[in-house]
Short mmCIF file of C-alpha atoms in Angstrom, two decimals:
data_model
loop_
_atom_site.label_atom_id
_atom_site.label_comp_id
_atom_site.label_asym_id
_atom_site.label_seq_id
_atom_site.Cartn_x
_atom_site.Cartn_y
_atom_site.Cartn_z
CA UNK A 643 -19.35 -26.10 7.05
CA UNK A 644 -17.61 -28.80 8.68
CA UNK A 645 -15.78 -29.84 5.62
CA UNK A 646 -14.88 -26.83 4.94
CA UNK A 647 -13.17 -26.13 8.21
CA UNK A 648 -11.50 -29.35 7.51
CA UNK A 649 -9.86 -28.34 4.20
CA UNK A 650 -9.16 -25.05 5.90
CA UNK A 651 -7.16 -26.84 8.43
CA UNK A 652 -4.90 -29.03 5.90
CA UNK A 653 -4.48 -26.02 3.78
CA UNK A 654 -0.96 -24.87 3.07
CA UNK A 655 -0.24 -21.07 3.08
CA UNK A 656 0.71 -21.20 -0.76
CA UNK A 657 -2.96 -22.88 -1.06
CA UNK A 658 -4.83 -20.58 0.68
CA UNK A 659 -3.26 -17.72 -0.99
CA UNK A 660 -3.61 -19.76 -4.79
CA UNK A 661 -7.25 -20.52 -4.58
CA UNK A 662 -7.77 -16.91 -3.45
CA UNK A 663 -6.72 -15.51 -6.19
CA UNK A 664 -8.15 -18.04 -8.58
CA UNK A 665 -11.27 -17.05 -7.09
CA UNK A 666 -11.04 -13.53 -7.85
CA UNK A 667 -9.80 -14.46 -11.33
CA UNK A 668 -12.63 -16.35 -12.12
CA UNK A 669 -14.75 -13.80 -10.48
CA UNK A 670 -13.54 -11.37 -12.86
CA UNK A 671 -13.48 -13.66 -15.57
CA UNK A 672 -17.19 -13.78 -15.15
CA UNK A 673 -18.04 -10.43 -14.75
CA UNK A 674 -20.04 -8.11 -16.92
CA UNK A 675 -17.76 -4.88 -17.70
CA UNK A 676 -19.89 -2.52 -15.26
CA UNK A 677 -19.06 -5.17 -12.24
CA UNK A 678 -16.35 -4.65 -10.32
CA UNK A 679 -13.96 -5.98 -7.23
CA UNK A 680 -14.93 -6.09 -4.00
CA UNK A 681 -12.39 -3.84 -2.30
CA UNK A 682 -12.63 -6.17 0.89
CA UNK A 683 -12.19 -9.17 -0.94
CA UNK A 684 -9.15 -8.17 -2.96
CA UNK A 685 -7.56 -7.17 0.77
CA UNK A 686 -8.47 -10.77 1.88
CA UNK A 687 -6.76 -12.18 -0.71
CA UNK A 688 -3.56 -10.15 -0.46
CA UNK A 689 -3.78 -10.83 3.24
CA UNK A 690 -2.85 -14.40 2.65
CA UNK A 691 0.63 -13.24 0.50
CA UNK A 692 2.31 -11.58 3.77
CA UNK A 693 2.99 -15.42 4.96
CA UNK A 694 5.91 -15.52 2.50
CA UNK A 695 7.90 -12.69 3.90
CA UNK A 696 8.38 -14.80 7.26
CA UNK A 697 9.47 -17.69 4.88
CA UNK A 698 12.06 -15.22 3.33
CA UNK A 699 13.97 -14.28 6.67
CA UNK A 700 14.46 -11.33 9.08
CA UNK A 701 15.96 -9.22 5.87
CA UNK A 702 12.33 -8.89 4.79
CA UNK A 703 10.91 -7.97 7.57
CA UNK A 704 10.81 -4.38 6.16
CA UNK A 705 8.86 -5.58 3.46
CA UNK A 706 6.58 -7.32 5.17
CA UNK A 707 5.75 -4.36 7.46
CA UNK A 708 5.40 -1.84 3.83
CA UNK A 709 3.19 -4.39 2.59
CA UNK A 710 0.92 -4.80 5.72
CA UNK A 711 1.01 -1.47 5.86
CA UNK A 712 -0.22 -0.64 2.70
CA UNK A 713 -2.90 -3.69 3.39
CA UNK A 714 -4.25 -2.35 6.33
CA UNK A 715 -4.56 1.30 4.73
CA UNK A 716 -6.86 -0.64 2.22
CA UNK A 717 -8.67 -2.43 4.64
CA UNK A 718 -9.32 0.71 6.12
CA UNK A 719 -10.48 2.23 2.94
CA UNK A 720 -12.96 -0.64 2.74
CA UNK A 721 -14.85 0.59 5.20
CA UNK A 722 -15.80 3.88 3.16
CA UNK A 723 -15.56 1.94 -0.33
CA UNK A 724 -16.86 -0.89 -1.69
CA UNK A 725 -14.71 -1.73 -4.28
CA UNK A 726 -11.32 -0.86 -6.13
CA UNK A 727 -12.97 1.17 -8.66
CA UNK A 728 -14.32 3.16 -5.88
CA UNK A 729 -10.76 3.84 -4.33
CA UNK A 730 -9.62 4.66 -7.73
CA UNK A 731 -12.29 6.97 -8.38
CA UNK A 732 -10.89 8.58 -4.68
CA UNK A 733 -7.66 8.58 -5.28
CA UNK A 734 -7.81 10.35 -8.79
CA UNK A 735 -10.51 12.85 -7.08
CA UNK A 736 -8.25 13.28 -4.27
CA UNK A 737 -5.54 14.40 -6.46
CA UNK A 738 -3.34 11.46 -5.59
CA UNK A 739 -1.61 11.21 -8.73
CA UNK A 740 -0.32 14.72 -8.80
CA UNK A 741 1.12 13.84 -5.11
CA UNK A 742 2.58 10.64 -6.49
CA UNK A 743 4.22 12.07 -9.39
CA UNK A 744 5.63 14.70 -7.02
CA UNK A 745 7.11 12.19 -4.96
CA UNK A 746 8.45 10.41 -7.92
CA UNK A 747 10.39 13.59 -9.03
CA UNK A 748 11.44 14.25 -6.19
CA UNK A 749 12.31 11.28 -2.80
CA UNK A 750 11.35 8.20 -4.92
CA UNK A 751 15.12 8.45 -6.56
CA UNK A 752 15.82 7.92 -2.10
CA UNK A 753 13.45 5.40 -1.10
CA UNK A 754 14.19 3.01 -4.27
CA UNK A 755 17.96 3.28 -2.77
CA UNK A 756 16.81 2.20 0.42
CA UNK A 757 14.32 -0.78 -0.57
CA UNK A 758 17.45 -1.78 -3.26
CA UNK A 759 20.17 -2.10 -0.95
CA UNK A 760 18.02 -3.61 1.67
CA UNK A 761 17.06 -6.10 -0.72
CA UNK A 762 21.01 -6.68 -2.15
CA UNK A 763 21.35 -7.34 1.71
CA UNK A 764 18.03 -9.81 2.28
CA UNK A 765 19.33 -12.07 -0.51
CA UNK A 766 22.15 -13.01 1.32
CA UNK A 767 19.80 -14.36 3.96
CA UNK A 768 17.24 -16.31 1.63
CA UNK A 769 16.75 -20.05 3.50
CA UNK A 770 17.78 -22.57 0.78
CA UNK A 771 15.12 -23.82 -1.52
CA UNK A 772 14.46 -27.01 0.53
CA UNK A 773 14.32 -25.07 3.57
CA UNK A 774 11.63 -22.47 2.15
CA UNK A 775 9.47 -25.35 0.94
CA UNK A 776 9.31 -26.77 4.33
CA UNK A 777 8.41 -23.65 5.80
CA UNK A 778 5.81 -23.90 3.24
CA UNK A 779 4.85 -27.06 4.01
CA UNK A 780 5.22 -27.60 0.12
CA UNK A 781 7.04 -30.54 -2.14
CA UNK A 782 9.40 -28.96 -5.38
CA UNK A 783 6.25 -30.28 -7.39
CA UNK A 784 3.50 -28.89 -5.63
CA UNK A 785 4.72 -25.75 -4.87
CA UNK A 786 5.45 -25.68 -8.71
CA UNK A 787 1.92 -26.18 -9.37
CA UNK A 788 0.52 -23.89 -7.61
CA UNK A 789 2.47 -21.15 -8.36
CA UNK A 790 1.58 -22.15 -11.82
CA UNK A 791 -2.05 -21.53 -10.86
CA UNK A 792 -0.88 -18.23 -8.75
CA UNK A 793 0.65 -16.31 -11.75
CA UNK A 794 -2.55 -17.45 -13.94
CA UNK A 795 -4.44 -15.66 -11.62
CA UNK A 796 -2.37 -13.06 -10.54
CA UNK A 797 -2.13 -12.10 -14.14
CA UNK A 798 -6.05 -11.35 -14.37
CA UNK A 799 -5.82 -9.37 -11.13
CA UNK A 800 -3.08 -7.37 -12.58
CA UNK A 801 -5.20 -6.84 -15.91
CA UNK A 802 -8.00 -5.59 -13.93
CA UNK A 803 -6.42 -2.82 -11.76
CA UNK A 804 -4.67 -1.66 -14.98
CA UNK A 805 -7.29 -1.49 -16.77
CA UNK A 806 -9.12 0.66 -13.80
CA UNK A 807 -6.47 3.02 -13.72
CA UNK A 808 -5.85 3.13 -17.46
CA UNK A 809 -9.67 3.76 -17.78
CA UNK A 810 -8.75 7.26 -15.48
CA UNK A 811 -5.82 8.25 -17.80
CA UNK A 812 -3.38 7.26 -15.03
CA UNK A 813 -0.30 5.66 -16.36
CA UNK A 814 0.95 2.52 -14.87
CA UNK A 815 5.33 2.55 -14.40
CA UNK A 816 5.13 -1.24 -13.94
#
């Protein structure tokens, strides 16, 4: 336990949030097809992502607060399901879809206005490259490497909840 503490300690945010998701890749990798994601887990692991947004600037603070946000409404749904399947299965019971759709048709056109020009704006305040990887506590190579390793494993995350909600008839616009 010790050691691990240790390695905890000398971890840098990009780590933490790389072998997180490597975890759950190979997790998943492992799986049978009937097991599924611990809905808990996969909140842990996004957790760890919200670091970068204080590395981006104030600009992103909005995202940062959207994302939390929509972290801590899964956390909370963790505590009445215990995976992502489950939440799924809620959501499409719950009619969530039809809501979303509606929203689509209707405010999304708004909102994407909104998060675009906000974003057109945050660019402008981006730290320079060198200044990000300090924040980062990361070298040009390492942080390289690990976002090497990130994608990888982002990739087999992104597979997954696809294929949940492909599995429902519920069409991904991503």
């Amino acid at each position: 336990m010790e050691g691990k503490n240790q390695k905890d300690a000398t971890m840098t945010p990009l780590s933490a949030v790389v072998e997180a998701f490597e975890e759950m890749a190979k997790l998943l990798k492992s799986r049978k097809e009937d097991q599924q994601l611990r809905l808990d887990t996969f909140c842990e692991a996004c957790s760890l992502v919200s670091v970068f947004f204080g590395c981006l600037g104030l600009a992103f603070k909005f995202a940062e607060s959207e994302y939390l946000s929509k972290i801590r409404d899964l956390e909370e749904g963790s505590k009445t399901y215990n995976t992502l399947q489950d939440i799924i299965n809620a959501d499409v019971e719950n009619k969530r879809e039809a809501a979303s759709r509606a929203y689509q048709q209707v405010w999304a056109q708004y909102h994407r206005w909104s998060v675009r020009t906000a974003v057109a704006a945050g660019m402008c305040t981006l730290p320079a490259r060198e200044k990000l990887l300090v924040k980062l506590k990361e070298t040009d190579s390492s942080a390289e490497k690990k976002m090497r390793r990130y994608i990888s494993a982002a990739d087999t995350l992104i597979e997954y909840i696809d294929s949940r909600y492909l599995s429902k008839n519920i069409s991904l616009d991503w």
